[in-house]
Amino acid sequence: VFIQLYRRNIQTKTVKRPPLGFAFDIDGVLMGGHKPLPKARNALKILNGDNQLNAKIPYILLTNGGGQTEYERAQILSSRLDTRISPSQIIQAHTVLKDYVDQYADKAVLCLGGVGDTMRKVAESYGFRKAYTTTDVLAWNSSIWPFIHVTESELASAKPVDFSRTPISAVFVCHDPRNWGVDVQIMCDVLRSGGLLEGPCVDATKQTIQVVFCNPDLLWKSDFSRPRLGQGAFKASFQAVYKMLTGSEYPYTQFGKPTKPTYDYARRVLHNLLDESYGPGKLPHMYMIGDNPESDIAGANAAEWSSVLVHTGVYDPTAGPPAHSPTHQAQDVEEAVLWAIEREL
Ligand code: G3P
Ligand code: MG
């Protein structure tokens, strides 16, 4: 009789979906450079159950940052934020490239950003089997950019490829480039030669190589006192040089917040996470907590999520109203989380 009662109790106990969920930006909301911002740990503790709903409240991390696999990022953030964050909760700038694997799995793609071969490792973790970096290009022929010395360790991590015989099909600017001179030079070489380095110039109107930028941020907040230039500034530099060389900018695809593909991808991730825990159902009321009106708030507004703009990152409340209006403004991420929960009680 006890086992029957226990089984019936399990069947009837359907765990209710919480009424809300969160998407957290990372830089300027949870982290300042490599260090957690003061209220970040408390905010996540509240979501892990220490709240008036007495429930774990679901959340994802939605960042225009990257440069590592989602697994590596989850490990680092879990230890620094003192809570368990799974790789499936993290969407980085380049995570959406997983949707491109079918198209490019066995084609040579050039992955920009990060250091050494880190972006290759990320691309290979998604399923790209011919992912190359600008370090591989320098190892093939360092005179492509005369002002840099390739270190022994970079040479050791490089893939031996002859880029005069290996046509590049796409250029993915995955994370923020470190050496803009090298990356602008090699991008221009690849695109003007139709993918074969040192090959003949190709008519600009017959370009077939896809260029994807994964992060539009002109500015972002690290641990320096003022916002820093992001991948959006690199894109502007590349396009200005390419236009001086060819007379026009190069056509490209843009991912990252605030673009629709990135928020659509985030919705899919949230559905998977929630359906796994609660069975199939609708998304709860979503709150985006961000520090950058141009990316976090603009994207949330377009996705019809509520949004909270915090004052710990790019946005400076003394400089006037934000370019995109959030649902609410808060000093920091803990205040933002408490306001949203209060609103749903
Ligand atoms: O490169 C990272 C930066 O552009 C923004 O990161 O976390 O504020 O979206 P995040
Ligand atoms: Mg940010």
CSV table of C-alpha atoms and ligand atoms in Angstrom, one decimal:
chain,number,residue,atom,x,y,z
A,1,VAL,CA,0.0,0.0,0.0
A,2,PHE,CA,2.9,2.4,0.9
A,3,ILE,CA,4.5,2.0,-2.5
A,4,GLN,CA,1.2,2.6,-4.3
A,5,LEU,CA,0.7,5.8,-2.2
A,6,TYR,CA,4.3,6.9,-2.9
A,7,ARG,CA,3.8,6.3,-6.7
A,8,ARG,CA,0.5,8.2,-6.7
A,9,ASN,CA,2.1,11.1,-4.8
A,10,ILE,CA,4.9,11.3,-7.3
A,11,GLN,CA,2.4,11.3,-10.2
A,12,THR,CA,0.2,14.0,-8.8
A,13,LYS,CA,3.1,16.2,-7.7
A,14,THR,CA,3.6,18.2,-10.8
A,15,VAL,CA,6.3,20.8,-10.2
A,16,LYS,CA,4.8,24.2,-11.4
A,17,ARG,CA,6.8,26.3,-13.8
A,18,PRO,CA,8.0,29.5,-12.1
A,19,PRO,CA,6.1,32.6,-13.4
A,20,LEU,CA,9.4,34.2,-14.6
A,21,GLY,CA,12.8,33.5,-16.1
A,22,PHE,CA,16.0,35.6,-16.6
A,23,ALA,CA,18.5,36.2,-19.3
A,24,PHE,CA,21.7,37.7,-17.8
A,25,ASP,CA,24.3,39.7,-19.7
A,26,ILE,CA,27.7,38.9,-18.3
A,27,ASP,CA,30.2,41.8,-18.8
A,28,GLY,CA,29.0,44.8,-16.8
A,29,VAL,CA,26.2,42.9,-15.1
A,30,LEU,CA,27.7,39.8,-13.4
A,31,MET,CA,31.4,40.3,-14.2
A,32,GLY,CA,33.8,43.2,-14.3
A,33,GLY,CA,36.7,41.7,-16.3
A,34,HIS,CA,37.7,38.5,-14.6
A,35,LYS,CA,36.1,39.4,-11.2
A,36,PRO,CA,32.5,39.0,-10.2
A,37,LEU,CA,30.7,42.4,-9.6
A,38,PRO,CA,29.8,42.9,-5.9
A,39,LYS,CA,26.1,41.8,-6.0
A,40,ALA,CA,26.4,39.1,-8.6
A,41,ARG,CA,26.7,36.1,-6.3
A,42,ASN,CA,23.7,37.3,-4.2
A,43,ALA,CA,21.6,37.7,-7.3
A,44,LEU,CA,22.2,34.1,-8.4
A,45,LYS,CA,21.7,32.8,-4.9
A,46,ILE,CA,18.2,34.3,-4.9
A,47,LEU,CA,17.4,32.6,-8.2
A,48,ASN,CA,18.7,29.3,-6.8
A,49,GLY,CA,15.8,29.2,-4.3
A,50,ASP,CA,16.5,31.9,-1.7
A,51,ASN,CA,13.4,33.9,-2.8
A,52,GLN,CA,9.8,34.6,-1.8
A,53,LEU,CA,8.5,32.2,-4.4
A,54,ASN,CA,10.5,29.4,-2.7
A,55,ALA,CA,11.4,28.1,-6.1
A,56,LYS,CA,14.5,27.8,-8.3
A,57,ILE,CA,14.0,30.5,-10.9
A,58,PRO,CA,15.4,29.5,-14.4
A,59,TYR,CA,18.0,31.6,-16.1
A,60,ILE,CA,20.5,31.7,-19.0
A,61,LEU,CA,23.6,33.8,-19.6
A,62,LEU,CA,23.3,35.7,-22.9
A,63,THR,CA,26.6,37.4,-23.7
A,64,ASN,CA,28.3,39.1,-26.7
A,65,GLY,CA,31.5,37.8,-25.3
A,66,GLY,CA,33.2,34.5,-26.0
A,67,GLY,CA,36.6,33.1,-27.0
A,68,GLN,CA,36.1,29.8,-25.2
A,69,THR,CA,33.8,26.8,-25.5
A,70,GLU,CA,30.6,27.0,-23.5
A,71,TYR,CA,31.9,24.2,-21.4
A,72,GLU,CA,35.1,26.1,-20.4
A,73,ARG,CA,33.1,29.3,-19.8
A,74,ALA,CA,30.7,27.5,-17.6
A,75,GLN,CA,33.5,26.0,-15.5
A,76,ILE,CA,35.2,29.4,-15.0
A,77,LEU,CA,31.9,31.3,-14.2
A,78,SER,CA,30.7,28.5,-11.9
A,79,SER,CA,33.9,28.8,-9.8
A,80,ARG,CA,34.0,32.6,-9.8
A,81,LEU,CA,30.3,33.1,-9.2
A,82,ASP,CA,30.2,30.3,-6.6
A,83,THR,CA,27.2,28.5,-8.2
A,84,ARG,CA,26.8,25.7,-10.7
A,85,ILE,CA,26.2,27.0,-14.2
A,86,SER,CA,25.8,24.4,-16.9
A,87,PRO,CA,27.2,24.9,-20.5
A,88,SER,CA,23.6,24.6,-21.8
A,89,GLN,CA,22.8,27.8,-19.9
A,90,ILE,CA,25.4,29.8,-21.7
A,91,ILE,CA,24.9,31.5,-25.1
A,92,GLN,CA,28.0,33.4,-26.3
A,93,ALA,CA,28.4,35.6,-29.3
A,94,HIS,CA,29.5,32.6,-31.5
A,95,THR,CA,27.2,29.9,-30.1
A,96,VAL,CA,24.7,30.6,-32.9
A,97,LEU,CA,27.3,29.4,-35.4
A,98,LYS,CA,26.2,25.9,-34.5
A,99,ASP,CA,23.3,26.5,-36.9
A,100,TYR,CA,25.9,26.9,-39.7
A,101,VAL,CA,27.7,23.5,-39.2
A,102,ASP,CA,25.6,21.7,-41.9
A,103,GLN,CA,26.5,24.2,-44.5
A,104,TYR,CA,30.2,24.5,-43.7
A,105,ALA,CA,31.2,21.3,-41.8
A,106,ASP,CA,33.7,20.2,-44.4
A,107,LYS,CA,34.6,23.5,-45.9
A,108,ALA,CA,37.5,25.7,-44.9
A,109,VAL,CA,36.4,28.5,-42.6
A,110,LEU,CA,38.5,31.3,-41.1
A,111,CYS,CA,37.7,32.0,-37.4
A,112,LEU,CA,38.9,35.3,-36.1
A,113,GLY,CA,39.2,36.5,-32.5
A,114,GLY,CA,40.6,35.1,-29.3
A,115,VAL,CA,44.3,34.1,-29.1
A,116,GLY,CA,46.2,31.3,-30.8
A,117,ASP,CA,44.1,28.3,-31.7
A,118,THR,CA,41.3,29.0,-29.1
A,119,MET,CA,38.7,29.8,-31.8
A,120,ARG,CA,39.6,26.7,-33.7
A,121,LYS,CA,38.9,24.6,-30.7
A,122,VAL,CA,35.5,26.3,-30.3
A,123,ALA,CA,34.6,25.8,-34.0
A,124,GLU,CA,35.6,22.2,-33.8
A,125,SER,CA,33.5,21.7,-30.7
A,126,TYR,CA,30.5,22.8,-32.8
A,127,GLY,CA,31.4,20.4,-35.6
A,128,PHE,CA,33.4,22.4,-38.1
A,129,ARG,CA,36.1,20.1,-39.4
A,130,LYS,CA,38.3,22.6,-41.3
A,131,ALA,CA,38.4,25.6,-39.0
A,132,TYR,CA,41.5,27.8,-39.4
A,133,THR,CA,42.8,30.9,-37.5
A,134,THR,CA,45.0,33.9,-38.5
A,135,THR,CA,47.8,32.2,-36.5
A,136,ASP,CA,47.6,29.3,-39.0
A,137,VAL,CA,47.9,31.9,-41.8
A,138,LEU,CA,50.9,33.5,-40.2
A,139,ALA,CA,52.5,30.1,-39.7
A,140,TRP,CA,52.0,29.4,-43.4
A,141,ASN,CA,53.6,32.7,-44.4
A,142,SER,CA,54.5,35.3,-41.7
A,143,SER,CA,55.4,37.9,-44.4
A,144,ILE,CA,51.6,38.4,-44.9
A,145,TRP,CA,51.9,40.9,-42.1
A,146,PRO,CA,55.6,42.0,-41.7
A,147,PHE,CA,55.1,43.7,-38.3
A,148,ILE,CA,54.5,40.6,-36.1
A,149,HIS,CA,56.7,37.9,-34.6
A,150,VAL,CA,54.9,34.5,-34.4
A,151,THR,CA,56.1,32.8,-31.2
A,152,GLU,CA,57.2,29.2,-31.0
A,153,SER,CA,54.2,28.2,-28.9
A,154,GLU,CA,51.8,29.8,-31.5
A,155,LEU,CA,53.7,27.9,-34.3
A,156,ALA,CA,53.3,24.7,-32.3
A,157,SER,CA,49.5,25.2,-32.0
A,158,ALA,CA,49.2,26.1,-35.7
A,159,LYS,CA,47.8,23.7,-38.4
A,160,PRO,CA,50.1,23.1,-41.4
A,161,VAL,CA,48.0,24.4,-44.3
A,162,ASP,CA,48.9,25.8,-47.7
A,163,PHE,CA,46.4,28.7,-48.0
A,164,SER,CA,47.3,29.3,-51.6
A,165,ARG,CA,45.6,25.9,-52.3
A,166,THR,CA,43.0,25.8,-49.6
A,167,PRO,CA,40.0,27.9,-50.6
A,168,ILE,CA,38.3,29.7,-47.6
A,169,SER,CA,34.5,29.5,-47.9
A,170,ALA,CA,33.5,31.8,-45.0
A,171,VAL,CA,35.0,34.2,-42.5
A,172,PHE,CA,33.6,34.0,-38.9
A,173,VAL,CA,34.6,36.9,-36.7
A,174,CYS,CA,33.8,34.9,-33.6
A,175,HIS,CA,35.3,36.9,-30.8
A,176,ASP,CA,37.0,40.3,-30.4
A,177,PRO,CA,40.2,40.3,-32.6
A,178,ARG,CA,43.4,40.9,-30.6
A,179,ASN,CA,45.6,42.2,-33.5
A,180,TRP,CA,43.4,44.3,-35.7
A,181,GLY,CA,46.2,44.9,-38.2
A,182,VAL,CA,46.8,41.2,-38.8
A,183,ASP,CA,43.1,40.4,-39.0
A,184,VAL,CA,42.1,43.3,-41.3
A,185,GLN,CA,45.0,42.5,-43.6
A,186,ILE,CA,44.2,38.8,-43.8
A,187,MET,CA,40.4,39.4,-44.2
A,188,CYS,CA,41.0,41.8,-47.1
A,189,ASP,CA,43.5,39.3,-48.7
A,190,VAL,CA,41.0,36.4,-48.4
A,191,LEU,CA,38.0,38.4,-49.7
A,192,ARG,CA,39.8,40.1,-52.5
A,193,SER,CA,41.2,36.8,-53.8
A,194,GLY,CA,37.9,34.9,-53.6
A,195,GLY,CA,39.3,32.7,-50.8
A,196,LEU,CA,42.7,31.6,-52.1
A,197,LEU,CA,45.5,33.6,-50.5
A,198,GLU,CA,48.0,35.0,-53.1
A,199,GLY,CA,45.4,34.1,-55.7
A,200,PRO,CA,44.3,36.7,-58.4
A,201,CYS,CA,42.0,39.5,-57.3
A,202,VAL,CA,38.3,38.6,-57.8
A,203,ASP,CA,35.8,41.1,-59.1
A,204,ALA,CA,34.2,42.6,-55.9
A,205,THR,CA,30.7,42.1,-57.4
A,206,LYS,CA,31.3,38.3,-57.7
A,207,GLN,CA,32.1,37.8,-54.1
A,208,THR,CA,30.9,34.4,-52.7
A,209,ILE,CA,32.6,34.2,-49.3
A,210,GLN,CA,30.2,34.7,-46.4
A,211,VAL,CA,31.4,37.0,-43.7
A,212,VAL,CA,29.7,36.7,-40.2
A,213,PHE,CA,30.3,39.1,-37.4
A,214,CYS,CA,29.1,37.6,-34.1
A,215,ASN,CA,29.1,40.7,-31.9
A,216,PRO,CA,28.0,44.2,-32.9
A,217,ASP,CA,29.1,46.0,-29.7
A,218,LEU,CA,30.9,49.2,-30.3
A,219,LEU,CA,31.5,49.4,-26.6
A,220,TRP,CA,31.6,47.0,-23.6
A,221,LYS,CA,32.5,47.2,-19.9
A,222,SER,CA,35.4,45.4,-18.6
A,223,ASP,CA,37.2,46.3,-15.3
A,224,PHE,CA,38.7,49.5,-16.7
A,225,SER,CA,36.9,52.6,-15.5
A,226,ARG,CA,35.5,53.5,-18.9
A,227,PRO,CA,33.9,51.2,-21.6
A,228,ARG,CA,36.2,49.6,-24.1
A,229,LEU,CA,36.0,49.2,-27.9
A,230,GLY,CA,34.4,46.0,-28.9
A,231,GLN,CA,34.0,43.9,-32.1
A,232,GLY,CA,31.7,46.5,-33.6
A,233,ALA,CA,34.7,48.9,-33.7
A,234,PHE,CA,36.8,46.2,-35.4
A,235,LYS,CA,34.0,45.7,-38.0
A,236,ALA,CA,34.0,49.5,-38.7
A,237,SER,CA,37.8,49.5,-39.1
A,238,PHE,CA,37.7,46.5,-41.5
A,239,GLN,CA,34.8,47.9,-43.6
A,240,ALA,CA,36.6,51.4,-43.8
A,241,VAL,CA,39.8,49.8,-45.1
A,242,TYR,CA,38.0,47.4,-47.5
A,243,LYS,CA,36.0,50.3,-48.9
A,244,MET,CA,39.3,52.3,-49.5
A,245,LEU,CA,40.7,49.2,-51.3
A,246,THR,CA,37.6,48.3,-53.4
A,247,GLY,CA,35.2,51.2,-53.4
A,248,SER,CA,32.5,49.5,-51.4
A,249,GLU,CA,31.9,47.7,-48.0
A,250,TYR,CA,31.7,43.9,-47.9
A,251,PRO,CA,28.2,42.4,-47.4
A,252,TYR,CA,28.0,40.5,-44.0
A,253,THR,CA,25.7,38.7,-41.6
A,254,GLN,CA,25.4,40.1,-38.1
A,255,PHE,CA,24.7,37.9,-35.0
A,256,GLY,CA,24.9,38.8,-31.3
A,257,LYS,CA,22.6,41.0,-29.1
A,258,PRO,CA,20.4,42.8,-30.2
A,259,THR,CA,19.9,40.8,-33.5
A,260,LYS,CA,16.8,38.6,-33.9
A,261,PRO,CA,18.7,35.3,-34.7
A,262,THR,CA,20.5,35.5,-31.3
A,263,TYR,CA,17.3,36.2,-29.3
A,264,ASP,CA,15.5,33.4,-31.3
A,265,TYR,CA,18.3,31.1,-30.4
A,266,ALA,CA,18.0,32.1,-26.8
A,267,ARG,CA,14.3,31.3,-26.9
A,268,ARG,CA,15.1,27.8,-28.2
A,269,VAL,CA,17.6,27.2,-25.4
A,270,LEU,CA,15.2,28.4,-22.8
A,271,HIS,CA,12.4,26.1,-24.2
A,272,ASN,CA,14.8,23.1,-24.0
A,273,LEU,CA,16.0,23.9,-20.5
A,274,LEU,CA,12.5,24.4,-19.1
A,275,ASP,CA,10.9,21.5,-21.0
A,276,GLU,CA,13.6,19.3,-19.6
A,277,SER,CA,12.7,20.3,-16.0
A,278,TYR,CA,8.9,20.9,-16.3
A,279,GLY,CA,7.7,19.1,-19.4
A,280,PRO,CA,6.6,20.9,-22.6
A,281,GLY,CA,5.0,24.4,-22.1
A,282,LYS,CA,5.2,28.1,-22.7
A,283,LEU,CA,8.1,30.3,-21.8
A,284,PRO,CA,7.5,32.2,-18.5
A,285,HIS,CA,7.6,36.0,-18.4
A,286,MET,CA,11.3,36.7,-19.4
A,287,TYR,CA,13.5,39.5,-17.9
A,288,MET,CA,16.7,40.5,-19.6
A,289,ILE,CA,19.2,42.1,-17.2
A,290,GLY,CA,21.8,44.2,-19.1
A,291,ASP,CA,24.2,47.1,-19.0
A,292,ASN,CA,24.2,48.1,-22.6
A,293,PRO,CA,21.1,49.8,-24.0
A,294,GLU,CA,22.2,49.2,-27.6
A,295,SER,CA,22.5,45.5,-27.2
A,296,ASP,CA,20.8,44.1,-24.1
A,297,ILE,CA,17.8,46.5,-23.9
A,298,ALA,CA,17.2,46.9,-27.7
A,299,GLY,CA,17.3,43.1,-28.1
A,300,ALA,CA,14.9,42.5,-25.2
A,301,ASN,CA,12.5,45.2,-26.4
A,302,ALA,CA,12.4,43.6,-29.9
A,303,ALA,CA,12.0,40.1,-28.3
A,304,GLU,CA,9.1,41.5,-26.2
A,305,TRP,CA,10.9,40.5,-23.0
A,306,SER,CA,10.9,42.8,-20.0
A,307,SER,CA,14.2,44.4,-19.3
A,308,VAL,CA,16.2,46.0,-16.5
A,309,LEU,CA,19.1,48.3,-17.3
A,310,VAL,CA,21.8,48.2,-14.5
A,311,HIS,CA,24.2,51.0,-13.7
A,312,THR,CA,27.3,48.8,-13.3
A,313,GLY,CA,28.4,48.7,-16.9
A,314,VAL,CA,28.4,50.6,-20.2
A,315,TYR,CA,25.4,52.8,-19.5
A,316,ASP,CA,26.1,55.9,-17.5
A,317,PRO,CA,22.9,57.3,-15.8
A,318,THR,CA,24.5,60.8,-15.5
A,319,ALA,CA,24.8,61.0,-19.3
A,320,GLY,CA,21.1,61.3,-19.9
A,321,PRO,CA,18.4,58.8,-20.8
A,322,PRO,CA,19.3,55.5,-22.5
A,323,ALA,CA,19.0,55.2,-26.3
A,324,HIS,CA,16.6,52.3,-25.8
A,325,SER,CA,14.1,52.4,-22.9
A,326,PRO,CA,14.1,49.5,-20.4
A,327,THR,CA,11.1,48.3,-18.4
A,328,HIS,CA,13.1,49.4,-15.3
A,329,GLN,CA,16.5,50.7,-14.2
A,330,ALA,CA,18.4,49.4,-11.1
A,331,GLN,CA,21.7,50.1,-9.4
A,332,ASP,CA,22.9,46.5,-9.8
A,333,VAL,CA,21.9,43.0,-10.7
A,334,GLU,CA,20.7,42.0,-7.2
A,335,GLU,CA,18.3,45.0,-7.1
A,336,ALA,CA,17.2,44.1,-10.6
A,337,VAL,CA,16.4,40.5,-9.7
A,338,LEU,CA,14.5,41.5,-6.5
A,339,TRP,CA,12.4,44.1,-8.4
A,340,ALA,CA,11.4,41.5,-11.0
A,341,ILE,CA,10.5,38.8,-8.5
A,342,GLU,CA,8.5,41.4,-6.4
A,343,ARG,CA,6.6,42.3,-9.6
A,344,GLU,CA,5.6,38.6,-10.3
A,345,LEU,CA,4.3,37.8,-6.8
B,1,G3P,O1,33.4,41.0,-25.9
B,1,G3P,C1,32.5,41.1,-24.9
B,1,G3P,C2,31.6,42.3,-25.0
B,1,G3P,O2,31.4,42.8,-26.3
B,1,G3P,C3,30.2,42.3,-24.4
B,1,G3P,O3,30.0,41.3,-23.5
B,1,G3P,O4,28.7,40.1,-21.8
B,1,G3P,O5,28.4,42.6,-22.0
B,1,G3P,O6,27.5,41.0,-23.8
B,1,G3P,P1,28.5,41.2,-22.7
B,2,MG,MG,27.4,43.8,-20.9
